[in-house]
PDB file of C-alpha atoms in Angstrom:
ATOM      1  CA  MET A   1      17.774  -1.414  12.632  1.00  0.00           C
ATOM      2  CA  PHE A   2      19.906  -4.098  14.348  1.00  0.00           C
ATOM      3  CA  SER A   3      17.966  -7.086  12.886  1.00  0.00           C
ATOM      4  CA  LYS A   4      19.041  -9.102   9.845  1.00  0.00           C
ATOM      5  CA  LYS A   5      17.680  -8.065   6.580  1.00  0.00           C
ATOM      6  CA  LYS A   6      14.635 -10.172   5.752  1.00  0.00           C
ATOM      7  CA  ASN A   7      14.238 -11.598   2.233  1.00  0.00           C
ATOM      8  CA  THR A   8      10.684 -10.299   1.411  1.00  0.00           C
ATOM      9  CA  THR A   9      10.965 -10.366  -2.398  1.00  0.00           C
ATOM     10  CA  LYS A  10       9.200 -13.785  -2.766  1.00  0.00           C
ATOM     11  CA  LEU A  11       6.550 -12.718  -0.168  1.00  0.00           C
ATOM     12  CA  ASP A  12       6.019  -9.377  -1.884  1.00  0.00           C
ATOM     13  CA  ALA A  13       5.675 -11.185  -5.308  1.00  0.00           C
ATOM     14  CA  GLU A  14       3.103 -13.685  -3.803  1.00  0.00           C
ATOM     15  CA  GLN A  15       1.130 -10.938  -2.004  1.00  0.00           C
ATOM     16  CA  ARG A  16       1.167  -8.842  -5.363  1.00  0.00           C
ATOM     17  CA  GLU A  17      -0.139 -11.985  -7.241  1.00  0.00           C
ATOM     18  CA  LEU A  18      -2.805 -12.514  -4.621  1.00  0.00           C
ATOM     19  CA  TYR A  19      -3.802  -8.947  -4.744  1.00  0.00           C
ATOM     20  CA  GLU A  20      -3.834  -8.973  -8.504  1.00  0.00           C
ATOM     21  CA  ASN A  21      -6.013 -12.097  -8.545  1.00  0.00           C
ATOM     22  CA  ALA A  22      -8.469 -10.696  -6.162  1.00  0.00           C
ATOM     23  CA  ARG A  23      -8.605  -7.339  -8.107  1.00  0.00           C
ATOM     24  CA  LYS A  24      -9.403  -9.179 -11.314  1.00  0.00           C
ATOM     25  CA  ARG A  25     -12.143 -11.310  -9.575  1.00  0.00           C
ATOM     26  CA  THR A  26     -13.725  -8.285  -8.036  1.00  0.00           C
ATOM     27  CA  LEU A  27     -13.727  -6.530 -11.374  1.00  0.00           C
ATOM     28  CA  GLN A  28     -15.417  -9.609 -12.944  1.00  0.00           C
ATOM     29  CA  LYS A  29     -18.127  -9.554 -10.409  1.00  0.00           C
ATOM     30  CA  LYS A  30     -18.522  -5.830 -10.730  1.00  0.00           C
ATOM     31  CA  ARG A  31     -19.017  -6.019 -14.493  1.00  0.00           C
ATOM     32  CA  LEU A  32     -21.513  -8.912 -13.905  1.00  0.00           C
ATOM     33  CA  PHE A  33     -23.567  -6.610 -11.574  1.00  0.00           C
ATOM     34  CA  GLN A  34     -23.470  -3.809 -14.135  1.00  0.00           C
ATOM     35  CA  HIS A  35     -24.544  -6.265 -16.900  1.00  0.00           C
ATOM     36  CA  PHE A  36     -27.513  -7.331 -14.661  1.00  0.00           C
ATOM     37  CA  ILE A  37     -28.462  -3.564 -14.212  1.00  0.00           C
ATOM     38  CA  VAL A  38     -28.342  -3.055 -17.991  1.00  0.00           C
ATOM     39  CA  PHE A  39     -30.486  -6.192 -18.572  1.00  0.00           C
ATOM     40  CA  LEU A  40     -33.095  -4.868 -16.066  1.00  0.00           C
ATOM     41  CA  VAL A  41     -33.301  -1.429 -17.505  1.00  0.00           C
ATOM     42  CA  ILE A  42     -33.530  -2.630 -21.148  1.00  0.00           C
ATOM     43  CA  SER A  43     -36.221  -5.104 -20.073  1.00  0.00           C
ATOM     44  CA  ILE A  44     -38.261  -2.579 -18.184  1.00  0.00           C
ATOM     45  CA  LEU A  45     -37.929  -0.086 -21.040  1.00  0.00           C
ATOM     46  CA  ALA A  46     -39.131  -2.759 -23.737  1.00  0.00           C
ATOM     47  CA  ILE A  47     -41.908  -3.658 -21.657  1.00  0.00           C
ATOM     48  CA  ILE A  48     -42.943  -0.078 -21.069  1.00  0.00           C
ATOM     49  CA  LEU A  49     -42.499   0.602 -24.814  1.00  0.00           C
ATOM     50  CA  ASN A  50     -44.699  -2.218 -25.907  1.00  0.00           C
ATOM     51  CA  VAL A  51     -47.381  -2.462 -23.203  1.00  0.00           C
ATOM     52  CA  VAL A  52     -47.902   0.996 -21.876  1.00  0.00           C
ATOM     53  CA  ILE A  53     -47.066   3.163 -24.969  1.00  0.00           C
ATOM     54  CA  GLY A  54     -48.052   0.526 -27.580  1.00  0.00           C
ATOM     55  CA  PHE A  55     -44.974   0.784 -29.629  1.00  0.00           C
ATOM     56  CA  LYS A  56     -45.158  -1.927 -32.310  1.00  0.00           C
ATOM     57  CA  GLU A  57     -47.878  -3.718 -30.312  1.00  0.00           C
ATOM     58  CA  ASN A  58     -48.800  -5.967 -33.137  1.00  0.00           C
ATOM     59  CA  LEU A  59     -45.415  -7.146 -34.084  1.00  0.00           C
ATOM     60  CA  LEU A  60     -45.254 -10.822 -33.192  1.00  0.00           C
ATOM     61  CA  ILE A  61     -42.120 -12.888 -33.884  1.00  0.00           C
ATOM     62  CA  LEU A  62     -42.939 -16.700 -33.753  1.00  0.00           C
ATOM     63  CA  GLY A  63     -46.119 -15.996 -31.897  1.00  0.00           C
ATOM     64  CA  TYR A  64     -44.610 -13.814 -29.136  1.00  0.00           C
ATOM     65  CA  ASN A  65     -44.410 -10.032 -28.817  1.00  0.00           C
ATOM     66  CA  TRP A  66     -41.079  -8.454 -29.854  1.00  0.00           C
ATOM     67  CA  PHE A  67     -40.154  -7.355 -26.354  1.00  0.00           C
ATOM     68  CA  VAL A  68     -40.311 -11.051 -25.043  1.00  0.00           C
ATOM     69  CA  TRP A  69     -37.643 -11.923 -27.513  1.00  0.00           C
ATOM     70  CA  VAL A  70     -35.526  -8.882 -26.522  1.00  0.00           C
ATOM     71  CA  ILE A  71     -35.715  -9.955 -22.805  1.00  0.00           C
ATOM     72  CA  PHE A  72     -35.000 -13.571 -23.679  1.00  0.00           C
ATOM     73  CA  ILE A  73     -31.894 -12.628 -25.741  1.00  0.00           C
ATOM     74  CA  LEU A  74     -30.542 -10.314 -23.134  1.00  0.00           C
ATOM     75  CA  GLY A  75     -31.384 -12.897 -20.320  1.00  0.00           C
ATOM     76  CA  ALA A  76     -29.552 -15.609 -22.329  1.00  0.00           C
ATOM     77  CA  ILE A  77     -26.369 -13.341 -22.671  1.00  0.00           C
ATOM     78  CA  PHE A  78     -26.606 -12.541 -19.040  1.00  0.00           C
ATOM     79  CA  LEU A  79     -26.756 -16.284 -18.014  1.00  0.00           C
ATOM     80  CA  VAL A  80     -23.628 -16.924 -20.238  1.00  0.00           C
ATOM     81  CA  HIS A  81     -21.841 -14.097 -18.432  1.00  0.00           C
ATOM     82  CA  PHE A  82     -22.980 -15.369 -15.070  1.00  0.00           C
ATOM     83  CA  PHE A  83     -21.811 -18.970 -15.894  1.00  0.00           C
ATOM     84  CA  ASN A  84     -18.501 -17.708 -17.084  1.00  0.00           C
ATOM     85  CA  VAL A  85     -17.822 -15.685 -13.974  1.00  0.00           C
ATOM     86  CA  PHE A  86     -19.064 -18.218 -11.334  1.00  0.00           C
ATOM     87  CA  LEU A  87     -18.742 -21.708 -12.913  1.00  0.00           C
ATOM     88  CA  VAL A  88     -16.095 -21.484 -15.741  1.00  0.00           C
ATOM     89  CA  ASN A  89     -13.722 -19.391 -13.544  1.00  0.00           C
ATOM     90  CA  THR A  90     -14.053 -21.798 -10.679  1.00  0.00           C
ATOM     91  CA  PHE A  91     -13.288 -24.865 -12.744  1.00  0.00           C
ATOM     92  CA  MET A  92     -10.723 -23.238 -15.222  1.00  0.00           C
ATOM     93  CA  GLY A  93      -9.174 -20.731 -12.766  1.00  0.00           C
ATOM     94  CA  LYS A  94      -5.628 -20.143 -11.758  1.00  0.00           C
ATOM     95  CA  GLU A  95      -4.826 -23.635 -10.598  1.00  0.00           C
ATOM     96  CA  TRP A  96      -6.155 -25.210 -13.826  1.00  0.00           C
ATOM     97  CA  GLN A  97      -4.148 -22.722 -16.006  1.00  0.00           C
ATOM     98  CA  ALA A  98      -0.986 -23.387 -13.970  1.00  0.00           C
ATOM     99  CA  LYS A  99      -1.374 -27.075 -14.215  1.00  0.00           C
ATOM    100  CA  HIS A 100      -1.916 -26.949 -18.047  1.00  0.00           C
ATOM    101  CA  ILE A 101       1.030 -24.533 -18.585  1.00  0.00           C
ATOM    102  CA  GLU A 102       3.251 -27.159 -16.712  1.00  0.00           C
ATOM    103  CA  LYS A 103       1.884 -29.914 -18.807  1.00  0.00           C
ATOM    104  CA  LEU A 104       2.622 -27.922 -21.950  1.00  0.00           C
ATOM    105  CA  VAL A 105       6.135 -26.956 -20.868  1.00  0.00           C
ATOM    106  CA  ALA A 106       6.839 -30.708 -20.016  1.00  0.00           C
ATOM    107  CA  LYS A 107       5.737 -31.690 -23.573  1.00  0.00           C
ATOM    108  CA  GLN A 108       7.856 -29.097 -25.176  1.00  0.00           C
ATOM    109  CA  ASN A 109      10.997 -30.117 -23.110  1.00  0.00           C
ATOM    110  CA  GLU A 110      10.380 -33.683 -24.048  1.00  0.00           C
ATOM    111  CA  LYS A 111      10.179 -32.674 -27.806  1.00  0.00           C
ATOM    112  CA  ILE A 112      13.462 -30.664 -27.488  1.00  0.00           C
ATOM    113  CA  ALA A 113      15.195 -33.612 -25.868  1.00  0.00           C
ATOM    114  CA  LYS A 114      13.998 -35.904 -28.662  1.00  0.00           C
ATOM    115  CA  LEU A 115      15.159 -33.403 -31.273  1.00  0.00           C
ATOM    116  CA  GLN A 116      18.694 -33.124 -29.557  1.00  0.00           C
ATOM    117  CA  GLN A 117      19.037 -36.693 -29.544  1.00  0.00           C
ATOM    118  CA  LYS A 118      18.182 -36.960 -33.285  1.00  0.00           C
ATOM    119  CA  VAL A 119      20.588 -34.251 -34.096  1.00  0.00           C
ATOM    120  CA  ALA A 120      23.285 -36.020 -32.028  1.00  0.00           C
ATOM    121  CA  GLN A 121      22.687 -39.190 -33.940  1.00  0.00           C
ATOM    122  CA  ASP A 122      22.439 -37.610 -37.379  1.00  0.00           C
ATOM    123  CA  HIS A 123      25.348 -35.135 -36.869  1.00  0.00           C
ATOM    124  CA  PRO A 124      27.829 -36.580 -34.355  1.00  0.00           C
ATOM    125  CA  LEU A 125      30.538 -34.365 -32.914  1.00  0.00           C
ATOM    126  CA  PRO A 126      34.040 -34.636 -34.481  1.00  0.00           C
ATOM    127  CA  ASN A 127      36.649 -36.805 -32.689  1.00  0.00           C
ATOM    128  CA  THR A 128      38.422 -35.420 -29.595  1.00  0.00           C
ATOM    129  CA  ASP A 129      41.744 -35.457 -31.504  1.00  0.00           C
ATOM    130  CA  SER A 130      40.587 -32.935 -33.947  1.00  0.00           C
ATOM    131  CA  GLN A 131      39.190 -30.792 -30.996  1.00  0.00           C
ATOM    132  CA  LYS A 132      42.653 -30.793 -29.450  1.00  0.00           C
ATOM    133  CA  ASP A 133      44.083 -29.441 -32.709  1.00  0.00           C
ATOM    134  CA  ILE A 134      41.370 -26.822 -32.805  1.00  0.00           C
ATOM    135  CA  SER A 135      42.250 -25.553 -29.278  1.00  0.00           C
ATOM    136  CA  LYS A 136      45.917 -25.704 -30.127  1.00  0.00           C
ATOM    137  CA  THR A 137      45.521 -23.321 -33.085  1.00  0.00           C
ATOM    138  CA  ASN A 138      43.253 -21.132 -31.081  1.00  0.00           C
ATOM    139  CA  THR A 139      46.139 -20.634 -28.366  1.00  0.00           C
ATOM    140  CA  GLU A 140      48.381 -19.973 -31.327  1.00  0.00           C
ATOM    141  CA  ASN A 141      46.244 -17.313 -32.531  1.00  0.00           C
ATOM    142  CA  ASP A 142      46.179 -15.680 -29.121  1.00  0.00           C
ATOM    143  CA  ARG A 143      49.775 -14.537 -29.782  1.00  0.00           C
ATOM    144  CA  PHE A 144      48.461 -12.213 -32.545  1.00  0.00           C
ATOM    145  CA  LYS A 145      45.852 -10.245 -30.450  1.00  0.00           C
ATOM    146  CA  PRO A 146      46.192  -6.541 -30.525  1.00  0.00           C
ATOM    147  CA  ILE A 147      47.471  -4.728 -27.501  1.00  0.00           C
ATOM    148  CA  SER A 148      44.588  -3.459 -25.420  1.00  0.00           C
ATOM    149  CA  PRO A 149      44.723   0.251 -24.493  1.00  0.00           C
ATOM    150  CA  ASP A 150      43.946  -0.818 -20.769  1.00  0.00           C
ATOM    151  CA  ASN A 151      47.112  -2.662 -20.489  1.00  0.00           C
ATOM    152  CA  PRO A 152      49.937  -0.916 -22.588  1.00  0.00           C
ATOM    153  CA  ASP A 153      52.527  -2.834 -20.659  1.00  0.00           C
ATOM    154  CA  GLN A 154      51.393  -6.006 -22.283  1.00  0.00           C
ATOM    155  CA  ASN A 155      54.215  -8.334 -23.395  1.00  0.00           C
ATOM    156  CA  TYR A 156      54.582  -8.452 -27.093  1.00  0.00           C
ATOM    157  CA  ASN A 157      56.244 -11.930 -27.104  1.00  0.00           C
ATOM    158  CA  HIS A 158      54.629 -14.899 -25.367  1.00  0.00           C
TER     159      HIS A 158
END
């Protein structure tokens, strides 16, 4: 009530950014866990279908039963997902992204500066005498401005 008003906008933005990062990370881990459960269910179902029920028992692909290939492919996909969540995100996370964005912005600013120098060399600005003439004609044209409705007492003659 009697204290000075605190500037919390920066703090709030940082807190919001930290919260959003934690939320995204938690969602990634949750989806990985769901992926693992789907992998287990499909693998167990494939084993039950082949071994217990005898579905396509004689189907061999490269010398292995079909359910082995299903488990292998699903396991490979799960491993890619696991590496993406825990390894790639660690090495190419938020800090990596911010560093590369800064690097790209610096390159773009450098290119813009070079282009501005080239334009300045190829098309130099006119002499300052001609700029004075232009500013003089602009002030002369100010006399012919219409009267604004906000200021009806405006002087007609300058």
